[in-house]
Coordinates of C-alpha atoms in Angstrom, one line a residue:
Chain M
X1 CA -36.4 -21.8 22.3
X2 CA -33.6 -24.0 21.2
X3 CA -33.2 -27.7 20.6
X4 CA -29.7 -27.6 22.1
X5 CA -29.6 -30.5 24.6
X6 CA -33.2 -31.3 24.2
X7 CA -32.7 -34.6 22.3
X8 CA -30.2 -37.4 22.0
X9 CA -29.4 -40.0 19.3
X10 CA -29.7 -43.3 21.2
X11 CA -29.8 -45.8 18.4
X12 CA -28.4 -46.2 14.9
X13 CA -28.3 -49.0 12.3
X14 CA -26.8 -49.2 8.9
X15 CA -28.0 -52.0 6.7
X16 CA -25.0 -54.2 5.7
X17 CA -26.4 -54.9 2.2
X18 CA -25.2 -53.0 -0.8
X19 CA -27.4 -55.0 -3.3
X20 CA -30.8 -56.4 -2.3
X21 CA -32.6 -58.0 -5.2
X22 CA -34.1 -60.4 -2.7
X23 CA -35.7 -57.8 -0.5
X24 CA -38.6 -55.4 -0.8
X25 CA -38.2 -51.7 -0.1
X26 CA -40.6 -51.9 2.8
X27 CA -38.6 -54.8 4.2
X28 CA -35.4 -52.8 4.1
X29 CA -37.1 -50.1 6.1
X30 CA -38.3 -52.6 8.7
X31 CA -34.9 -54.2 9.0
X32 CA -33.1 -50.9 9.7
X33 CA -35.9 -49.7 12.0
X34 CA -35.6 -52.9 14.1
X35 CA -31.8 -52.6 14.1
X36 CA -31.8 -49.0 15.3
X37 CA -34.4 -49.5 18.0
X38 CA -32.5 -52.6 19.2
X39 CA -29.2 -50.6 19.2
X40 CA -30.8 -48.1 21.5
X41 CA -32.0 -50.8 23.8
X42 CA -35.6 -50.1 23.1
X43 CA -38.5 -51.9 21.5
X44 CA -40.7 -51.0 18.5
X45 CA -43.5 -50.5 21.0
X46 CA -41.5 -47.6 22.5
X47 CA -41.5 -45.7 19.2
X48 CA -44.1 -42.8 19.3
X49 CA -42.8 -40.7 16.5
X50 CA -42.0 -41.7 12.9
X51 CA -40.0 -39.8 10.3
X52 CA -39.4 -40.7 6.7
X53 CA -39.1 -39.0 3.3
X54 CA -40.2 -39.9 -0.2
X55 CA -37.9 -42.9 -0.4
X56 CA -40.4 -44.7 1.8
X57 CA -43.2 -46.5 -0.2
X58 CA -46.7 -45.2 0.1
X59 CA -48.3 -41.9 0.9
X60 CA -46.1 -40.1 3.4
X61 CA -45.8 -42.2 6.6
X62 CA -49.1 -44.0 6.2
X63 CA -48.1 -47.3 4.6
X64 CA -44.9 -47.7 6.6
X65 CA -46.5 -47.0 10.0
X66 CA -48.8 -49.9 9.2
X67 CA -46.1 -52.2 7.8
X68 CA -43.9 -51.5 10.8
X69 CA -46.7 -52.0 13.2
X70 CA -46.0 -48.7 14.9
X71 CA -48.3 -46.8 17.3
X72 CA -47.2 -43.2 16.9
X73 CA -48.5 -39.9 18.0
X74 CA -46.2 -37.8 15.8
X75 CA -45.2 -38.0 12.2
X76 CA -43.1 -35.9 9.8
X77 CA -42.3 -36.6 6.2
X78 CA -40.3 -33.5 5.3
X79 CA -38.8 -34.0 1.9
X80 CA -35.5 -32.3 1.1
X81 CA -33.9 -35.0 -1.0
X82 CA -30.7 -36.5 0.4
X83 CA -30.5 -34.0 3.2
X84 CA -33.9 -35.0 4.6
X85 CA -32.7 -37.4 7.4
X86 CA -30.6 -34.6 8.8
X87 CA -33.7 -32.3 8.7
X88 CA -35.6 -35.1 10.4
X89 CA -33.1 -35.1 13.4
X90 CA -33.8 -31.4 13.9
X91 CA -37.5 -31.9 13.6
X92 CA -37.5 -34.9 15.9
X93 CA -35.6 -32.8 18.5
X94 CA -38.2 -30.1 18.1
X95 CA -41.0 -32.5 18.5
X96 CA -39.4 -34.1 21.6
X97 CA -38.7 -30.7 23.1
X98 CA -42.3 -29.7 22.7
X99 CA -43.6 -33.0 24.1
X100 CA -45.1 -34.4 20.9
X101 CA -43.1 -37.6 21.1
X102 CA -40.2 -39.1 23.1
X103 CA -38.8 -41.9 20.9
X104 CA -38.5 -40.8 17.3
X105 CA -37.6 -43.3 14.6
X106 CA -36.1 -42.0 11.3
X107 CA -35.7 -44.5 8.4
X108 CA -34.2 -44.2 5.0
X109 CA -33.8 -47.1 2.5
X110 CA -33.6 -47.6 -1.2
X111 CA -32.7 -50.2 -3.8
X112 CA -31.7 -48.2 -6.9
X113 CA -29.0 -50.7 -7.7
X114 CA -31.4 -53.6 -7.9
X115 CA -34.2 -51.5 -9.4
X116 CA -32.0 -49.9 -12.0
X117 CA -31.0 -46.3 -11.9
X118 CA -32.7 -45.6 -15.2
X119 CA -36.1 -46.3 -13.6
X120 CA -37.1 -42.7 -13.6
X121 CA -40.6 -41.7 -12.7
X122 CA -42.6 -39.9 -15.4
X123 CA -42.1 -36.1 -15.4
X124 CA -44.5 -34.1 -13.2
X125 CA -45.3 -31.2 -15.4
X126 CA -46.8 -29.2 -12.5
X127 CA -43.2 -28.6 -11.3
X128 CA -42.7 -25.1 -12.4
X129 CA -39.0 -25.2 -13.5
X130 CA -39.3 -28.5 -15.3
X131 CA -40.4 -27.2 -18.8
X132 CA -37.3 -25.0 -18.7
X133 CA -34.8 -27.8 -17.8
X134 CA -36.2 -31.0 -19.3
X135 CA -35.4 -30.3 -22.9
X136 CA -31.7 -29.8 -21.9
X137 CA -31.6 -33.1 -20.1
X138 CA -30.8 -31.5 -16.7
X139 CA -29.6 -34.1 -14.3
X140 CA -27.8 -34.6 -11.0
X141 CA -24.6 -35.2 -12.9
X142 CA -24.6 -32.1 -15.0
X143 CA -25.9 -29.9 -12.2
X144 CA -22.9 -30.9 -10.0
X145 CA -20.3 -30.9 -12.9
X146 CA -21.2 -27.3 -13.8
X147 CA -20.4 -26.2 -10.2
X148 CA -17.1 -27.9 -10.4
X149 CA -16.3 -26.3 -13.8
X150 CA -17.2 -22.8 -12.5
X151 CA -15.3 -23.4 -9.2
X152 CA -12.2 -24.3 -11.2
X153 CA -12.6 -21.2 -13.3
X154 CA -13.2 -18.8 -10.4
X155 CA -10.9 -20.1 -7.8
X156 CA -8.3 -22.1 -9.7
X157 CA -9.4 -25.4 -8.2
X158 CA -7.7 -28.3 -10.0
X159 CA -8.8 -31.8 -11.0
X160 CA -6.1 -33.1 -8.7
X161 CA -7.7 -31.3 -5.8
X162 CA -11.1 -32.8 -6.6
X163 CA -9.4 -36.2 -6.8
X164 CA -8.0 -35.9 -3.3
X165 CA -11.5 -36.1 -1.9
X166 CA -11.9 -39.6 -3.5
X167 CA -8.4 -40.6 -2.4
X168 CA -9.3 -39.8 1.2
X169 CA -12.6 -41.7 1.0
X170 CA -10.8 -44.8 -0.4
X171 CA -8.2 -44.7 2.4
X172 CA -11.1 -44.9 4.9
X173 CA -13.1 -47.5 2.9
X174 CA -10.3 -50.0 2.9
X175 CA -11.2 -50.6 6.6
X176 CA -14.9 -51.0 6.0
X177 CA -15.9 -54.5 5.2
X178 CA -19.2 -53.4 3.8
X179 CA -17.9 -50.7 1.5
X180 CA -18.5 -51.2 -2.2
X181 CA -15.1 -49.8 -3.2
X182 CA -12.3 -50.9 -0.8
X183 CA -9.3 -50.4 -3.1
X184 CA -7.1 -47.5 -2.2
X185 CA -6.9 -45.2 -5.2
X186 CA -4.4 -42.4 -6.1
X187 CA -5.0 -39.0 -7.6
X188 CA -3.7 -40.5 -10.9
X189 CA -6.3 -43.3 -10.7
X190 CA -9.0 -40.7 -10.4
X191 CA -7.7 -38.6 -13.3
X192 CA -7.3 -41.7 -15.5
X193 CA -10.8 -42.9 -14.9
X194 CA -13.2 -42.1 -17.8
X195 CA -14.5 -38.5 -18.1
X196 CA -18.2 -38.5 -17.4
X197 CA -19.2 -34.9 -17.3
X198 CA -16.3 -32.5 -17.4
X199 CA -14.5 -32.0 -15.1
X200 CA -15.9 -35.0 -13.2
X201 CA -14.4 -38.4 -13.9
X202 CA -16.1 -41.6 -13.0
X203 CA -14.2 -41.8 -9.7
X204 CA -15.3 -38.3 -8.8
X205 CA -18.8 -39.8 -8.6
X206 CA -20.4 -41.7 -5.7
X207 CA -21.5 -45.3 -5.9
X208 CA -25.0 -46.5 -6.6
X209 CA -26.1 -48.9 -3.8
X210 CA -29.0 -50.5 -2.2
X211 CA -29.4 -50.4 1.6
X212 CA -30.4 -47.9 4.2
X213 CA -30.1 -46.7 7.7
X214 CA -32.1 -45.7 10.7
X215 CA -31.8 -43.4 13.7
X216 CA -33.6 -43.3 17.0
X217 CA -33.8 -39.8 18.6
X218 CA -35.0 -39.7 22.3
X219 CA -35.7 -37.3 25.1
X220 CA -32.9 -36.6 27.6
X221 CA -34.8 -38.6 30.3
X222 CA -34.9 -41.7 28.1
X223 CA -31.4 -41.3 26.9
X224 CA -30.1 -41.3 30.4
X225 CA -32.1 -44.4 31.2
X226 CA -30.4 -46.4 28.4
X227 CA -26.9 -47.9 28.4
X228 CA -25.7 -46.2 25.2
X229 CA -23.2 -43.3 25.1
X230 CA -25.0 -40.0 25.3
X231 CA -24.9 -38.3 21.9
X232 CA -26.5 -34.9 22.2
X233 CA -28.1 -32.9 19.5
X234 CA -26.3 -29.6 20.0
X235 CA -27.5 -27.5 17.1
X236 CA -29.2 -27.9 13.7
X237 CA -29.9 -25.8 10.6
X238 CA -31.7 -26.2 7.4
X239 CA -31.9 -24.1 4.2
X240 CA -33.1 -24.2 0.6
X241 CA -30.7 -22.8 -2.0
X242 CA -32.3 -22.1 -5.4
X243 CA -31.6 -20.1 -8.5
X244 CA -33.3 -16.9 -7.2
X245 CA -34.8 -16.0 -10.6
X246 CA -31.5 -16.6 -12.3
X247 CA -29.4 -14.4 -10.0
X248 CA -28.0 -16.9 -7.5
X249 CA -24.3 -17.6 -7.0
X250 CA -24.2 -21.2 -8.0
X251 CA -20.9 -21.7 -6.1
X252 CA -22.5 -21.0 -2.7
X253 CA -24.5 -24.0 -1.4
X254 CA -27.3 -24.0 1.1
X255 CA -24.7 -25.1 3.6
X256 CA -23.7 -21.4 4.1
X257 CA -27.0 -20.8 5.8
X258 CA -27.8 -24.2 7.4
X259 CA -24.2 -24.4 8.7
X260 CA -24.3 -20.9 10.2
X261 CA -27.7 -21.6 11.9
X262 CA -26.4 -24.9 13.3
X263 CA -23.1 -23.5 14.6
X264 CA -24.9 -20.6 16.2
X265 CA -27.4 -22.8 18.0
X266 CA -24.6 -25.1 19.1
X267 CA -22.4 -22.2 20.3
X268 CA -19.3 -23.7 18.7
X269 CA -17.2 -23.0 15.6
X270 CA -15.8 -25.2 12.9
X271 CA -12.4 -25.0 14.7
X272 CA -14.0 -27.0 17.5
X273 CA -15.1 -29.9 15.3
X274 CA -13.2 -33.1 15.6
X275 CA -14.9 -35.0 12.8
X276 CA -17.1 -34.1 9.9
X277 CA -19.5 -36.1 7.8
X278 CA -20.0 -34.2 4.6
X279 CA -22.3 -35.4 1.8
X280 CA -20.1 -36.6 -1.0
X281 CA -22.4 -37.3 -4.0
X282 CA -19.4 -36.0 -6.0
X283 CA -16.0 -34.8 -5.0
X284 CA -16.9 -31.2 -5.7
X285 CA -19.8 -31.5 -3.3
X286 CA -17.4 -31.9 -0.4
X287 CA -15.2 -29.0 -1.4
X288 CA -18.1 -26.6 -1.8
X289 CA -19.7 -27.7 1.5
X290 CA -16.5 -27.5 3.5
X291 CA -16.1 -23.9 2.4
X292 CA -19.7 -23.0 3.1
X293 CA -19.6 -24.6 6.6
X294 CA -16.7 -22.4 7.4
X295 CA -13.9 -24.9 7.5
X296 CA -11.9 -22.7 5.1
X297 CA -12.3 -19.5 3.1
X298 CA -14.6 -19.5 0.1
X299 CA -12.6 -20.8 -2.9
X300 CA -9.9 -22.5 -0.7
X301 CA -11.7 -25.8 -0.6
X302 CA -9.5 -27.4 -3.2
X303 CA -6.4 -26.5 -1.2
X304 CA -8.0 -27.6 2.0
X305 CA -8.7 -31.1 0.9
X306 CA -5.3 -31.7 -0.9
X307 CA -2.5 -34.0 0.3
X308 CA -4.6 -36.2 2.4
X309 CA -6.0 -33.5 4.7
X310 CA -9.3 -35.3 5.0
X311 CA -7.7 -38.7 6.0
X312 CA -8.2 -39.7 9.6
X313 CA -4.9 -39.8 11.5
X314 CA -3.1 -37.8 8.8
X315 CA -5.1 -34.8 7.9
X316 CA -6.4 -31.7 9.6
X317 CA -10.1 -32.7 9.4
X318 CA -11.2 -36.4 9.2
X319 CA -14.1 -36.6 6.8
X320 CA -16.4 -39.5 6.0
X321 CA -14.4 -42.2 7.7
X322 CA -16.8 -44.9 6.6
X323 CA -15.7 -44.3 3.0
X324 CA -18.7 -42.1 2.4
X325 CA -20.9 -42.1 -0.7
X326 CA -17.8 -42.1 -2.9
X327 CA -16.7 -45.6 -1.7
X328 CA -19.0 -47.1 0.9
X329 CA -22.7 -46.7 0.0
X330 CA -25.4 -44.3 -1.1
X331 CA -28.7 -46.0 -0.3
X332 CA -31.7 -44.7 -2.2
X333 CA -29.4 -42.1 -3.9
X334 CA -29.7 -40.1 -0.6
X335 CA -26.6 -39.6 1.5
X336 CA -27.8 -37.7 4.5
X337 CA -28.5 -40.8 6.6
X338 CA -25.2 -42.5 6.4
X339 CA -23.5 -39.1 7.2
X340 CA -25.2 -39.1 10.6
X341 CA -24.5 -42.8 11.3
X342 CA -20.7 -42.4 10.9
X343 CA -20.7 -39.2 13.0
X344 CA -22.5 -41.1 15.8
X345 CA -20.0 -44.0 15.5
X346 CA -17.1 -41.5 15.8
X347 CA -18.6 -39.8 18.9
X348 CA -19.3 -43.2 20.5
X349 CA -15.8 -44.4 19.8
X350 CA -17.3 -47.2 17.6
X351 CA -15.7 -46.3 14.3
X352 CA -13.2 -48.7 12.9
X353 CA -10.0 -48.4 15.0
X354 CA -8.0 -47.5 12.0
X355 CA -10.1 -44.4 11.4
X356 CA -11.4 -43.6 14.9
X357 CA -10.7 -40.0 15.8
X358 CA -9.1 -39.8 19.2
X359 CA -11.1 -37.8 21.8
X360 CA -13.9 -37.2 19.3
X361 CA -16.4 -35.3 21.3
X362 CA -17.9 -32.9 18.7
X363 CA -18.9 -33.7 15.2
X364 CA -20.9 -32.2 12.3
X365 CA -23.0 -34.1 9.8
X366 CA -24.0 -32.1 6.7
X367 CA -26.2 -33.0 3.7
X368 CA -27.2 -31.5 0.4
X369 CA -30.2 -32.9 -1.3
X370 CA -31.1 -32.2 -4.9
X371 CA -29.0 -30.3 -7.4
X372 CA -25.9 -28.3 -6.4
X373 CA -26.1 -25.7 -9.2
X374 CA -29.8 -25.2 -9.5
X375 CA -31.7 -26.0 -6.3
X376 CA -31.2 -28.1 -3.2
X377 CA -32.0 -28.5 0.4
X378 CA -29.2 -28.3 2.9
X379 CA -29.2 -29.5 6.5
X380 CA -26.5 -29.4 9.2
X381 CA -26.5 -31.1 12.6
X382 CA -23.9 -30.7 15.3
X383 CA -23.6 -33.6 17.7
X384 CA -21.8 -33.8 21.0
X385 CA -20.7 -36.7 23.2
X386 CA -21.5 -35.9 26.8
Chain N
X1 CA -27.6 -39.3 -43.4
X2 CA -29.3 -39.7 -40.1
X3 CA -32.0 -37.2 -39.2
X4 CA -31.0 -34.9 -36.3
X5 CA -32.4 -36.2 -33.1
X6 CA -35.1 -33.8 -31.8
X7 CA -34.8 -32.5 -28.3
X8 CA -37.3 -33.7 -25.7
X9 CA -40.3 -31.3 -25.5
X10 CA -41.8 -30.0 -22.3
X11 CA -45.5 -30.1 -21.6
X12 CA -46.9 -26.5 -21.5
X13 CA -49.3 -24.7 -19.3
X14 CA -51.1 -21.4 -19.2
X15 CA -48.3 -19.7 -17.4
X16 CA -45.5 -20.6 -19.8
X17 CA -47.4 -21.0 -23.1
X18 CA -46.3 -17.6 -24.5
X19 CA -42.6 -18.4 -23.9
X20 CA -42.8 -21.5 -26.0
X21 CA -45.0 -19.8 -28.7
X22 CA -42.3 -17.2 -29.1
X23 CA -39.6 -19.8 -29.2
X24 CA -41.5 -21.4 -32.1
X25 CA -41.2 -18.0 -33.9
X26 CA -37.5 -17.8 -33.1
X27 CA -37.9 -15.3 -30.3
X28 CA -36.4 -15.5 -26.8
X29 CA -38.5 -14.0 -24.0
X30 CA -37.7 -13.2 -20.5
X31 CA -40.1 -12.0 -17.8
X32 CA -39.6 -8.5 -16.3
X33 CA -41.5 -7.1 -13.3
X34 CA -43.3 -3.9 -14.1
X35 CA -43.2 -2.9 -10.4
X36 CA -39.6 -3.6 -9.3
X37 CA -38.0 -3.7 -12.8
X38 CA -36.1 -6.9 -12.2
X39 CA -35.8 -9.6 -15.0
X40 CA -36.0 -13.2 -14.0
X41 CA -35.8 -16.7 -15.5
X42 CA -37.5 -19.2 -15.6
X43 CA -40.5 -17.0 -16.3
X44 CA -43.2 -16.7 -13.7
X45 CA -46.6 -14.9 -13.4
X46 CA -45.6 -13.7 -10.0
X47 CA -42.3 -11.8 -9.6
X48 CA -39.9 -13.9 -7.3
X49 CA -38.3 -10.7 -6.0
X50 CA -41.2 -8.4 -5.0
X51 CA -44.2 -10.8 -5.5
X52 CA -46.0 -8.4 -7.8
X53 CA -48.4 -10.0 -10.3
X54 CA -47.4 -7.4 -12.9
X55 CA -44.7 -9.4 -14.7
X56 CA -44.4 -8.7 -18.5
X57 CA -42.9 -10.6 -21.3
X58 CA -39.8 -8.9 -22.8
X59 CA -38.3 -9.9 -26.1
X60 CA -34.5 -10.1 -25.8
X61 CA -31.7 -10.2 -28.3
X62 CA -30.6 -13.5 -26.9
X63 CA -26.9 -12.6 -26.4
X64 CA -24.9 -13.5 -23.3
X65 CA -21.8 -15.4 -22.1
X66 CA -21.3 -18.9 -20.9
X67 CA -21.4 -18.8 -17.1
X68 CA -20.5 -22.5 -16.7
X69 CA -20.9 -25.7 -18.7
X70 CA -20.1 -29.4 -18.8
X71 CA -19.8 -31.9 -21.6
X72 CA -22.0 -35.0 -21.1
X73 CA -19.6 -37.6 -22.4
X74 CA -21.9 -40.6 -22.1
X75 CA -24.4 -39.1 -24.5
X76 CA -23.9 -39.9 -28.2
X77 CA -23.1 -37.4 -29.5
X78 CA -21.9 -35.6 -26.4
X79 CA -24.2 -32.8 -25.3
X80 CA -22.9 -29.5 -23.8
X81 CA -25.1 -28.5 -20.8
X82 CA -24.5 -24.9 -19.8
X83 CA -25.8 -21.9 -17.8
X84 CA -25.7 -18.8 -20.0
X85 CA -25.7 -15.4 -18.4
X86 CA -28.0 -13.3 -20.5
X87 CA -27.1 -9.7 -21.1
X88 CA -30.3 -8.8 -19.3
X89 CA -29.0 -10.4 -16.1
X90 CA -30.4 -13.8 -15.2
X91 CA -28.7 -17.1 -16.0
X92 CA -30.6 -19.7 -17.9
X93 CA -30.0 -23.5 -18.3
X94 CA -29.4 -24.4 -22.0
X95 CA -27.4 -26.4 -24.4
X96 CA -24.4 -25.1 -26.4
X97 CA -24.5 -26.1 -30.1
X98 CA -22.7 -25.4 -33.3
X99 CA -19.1 -26.0 -32.0
X100 CA -16.7 -28.7 -31.0
X101 CA -17.1 -29.4 -27.2
X102 CA -13.4 -28.9 -26.6
X103 CA -13.6 -25.3 -27.8
X104 CA -16.2 -24.2 -25.2
X105 CA -15.0 -21.9 -22.5
X106 CA -16.5 -20.0 -19.6
X107 CA -17.0 -16.4 -20.6
X108 CA -17.4 -17.3 -24.3
X109 CA -19.9 -14.9 -26.0
X110 CA -23.0 -16.8 -27.3
X111 CA -26.1 -16.1 -29.3
X112 CA -29.5 -17.8 -29.0
X113 CA -30.7 -20.1 -31.8
X114 CA -33.6 -22.5 -31.8
X115 CA -33.5 -26.3 -32.0
X116 CA -36.3 -28.5 -33.2
X117 CA -38.0 -30.5 -30.4
X118 CA -40.7 -33.1 -30.3
X119 CA -44.3 -32.0 -30.6
X120 CA -43.4 -29.3 -33.1
X121 CA -41.8 -27.1 -30.4
X122 CA -38.5 -25.3 -30.7
X123 CA -36.2 -24.9 -27.8
X124 CA -33.7 -22.0 -27.2
X125 CA -30.1 -23.2 -27.3
X126 CA -27.0 -21.1 -27.8
X127 CA -24.1 -21.1 -30.2
X128 CA -20.8 -19.1 -30.2
X129 CA -21.0 -15.6 -31.7

């Protein structure tokens, strides 16, 4: 069995806020939910499946189903960090294909900017690796920086090549009125920003923002009854990449597996892709994932992204045309949701005219959740405009 | 002179207590599977490769090379976070101490030493050898 063609993305909504001190987390979830359902041309009463991850307040889906006033017959709270919303699309398609629901609502929201990024929860000492990482202050930052350092060592990737990912994001973000960073930056600007964790400069890092987004996935019958463009789920893959007892290749992300699974299911290759949303928590994240998804040979990611090759209308592969996490937003410190939203806009022809890819009929959205060097969840979805 | 800041201490459990007891004595342990012969880190009661329950503690010399690292510039003083590839095979997360951050390189040979942590624990870290 395959999910290919069994489900469609009918509604999307991205919260315009980037700082929400005046809103509760549950309220953000509700606003994006209502927005996405309305975008699909449906009502909240039509929703019969609900998907969220740990960014939603409460135990799994329980509190939010009540808050949203939903009447659902299917729930899924798969947690794979920032890649979770992309996993949810696959799981929603599976649920729809097997008749468990027909209108699946996926929400992701967060307010780390208002709440303060230092508001870390107390350590859960049942997590088996934690005693072996906590004393060394393992963090998202150093677990991505160490991949960048090794990538430079092994493949000759340069700080300038890393910077090109940010430069491309800024070229796109200048057209997005909601983006946090709209100023176009140069390679030199990135290299001159303060070093945070070698070799990553401040501008190699994504923004911290409040906000969120929601997606409505529906059955083919419902999709055809609506007036929205038909955005078909063509293939999906998911993977967990961990340290394998200390024997893992930290330069290979879970995208190597999740991407291969998704492309096989979709029956297409990276050469067929017109637009790619690739999780950009840091510049290195994009380079590693583009390699692992098969857009270039392993180790060639730095060369692949250089000289504006990710800029829409200029480069060989337009990536993150909303400005991505590097410039636009990163709600809840989880980038998977916004990756899907911009891919859908591109397929609908609803991206900003300055960044809209002409004839965009096939797109990929890919996310990595967790820590690039140590362990993370990866998810890939391939979407097609019919 | 300011007293050296102690490293944050982990909370221990039955599965990892022996590793930390050994560290207190200045000894680095890895786990090796008696059935498949593979060493792994972090140490587990169940072998992650063959799922045997016969994993055994093995005292190691604590030598290896820096597999990758970063310098955390916003910490005062800067910390060097690294993965060290032990001569026994597995890579382990650690800190590099006893050198200027700018002198650290991938491939640099290192030797384990032990830093004081909270709760009277000692934590394996590495210095150039």
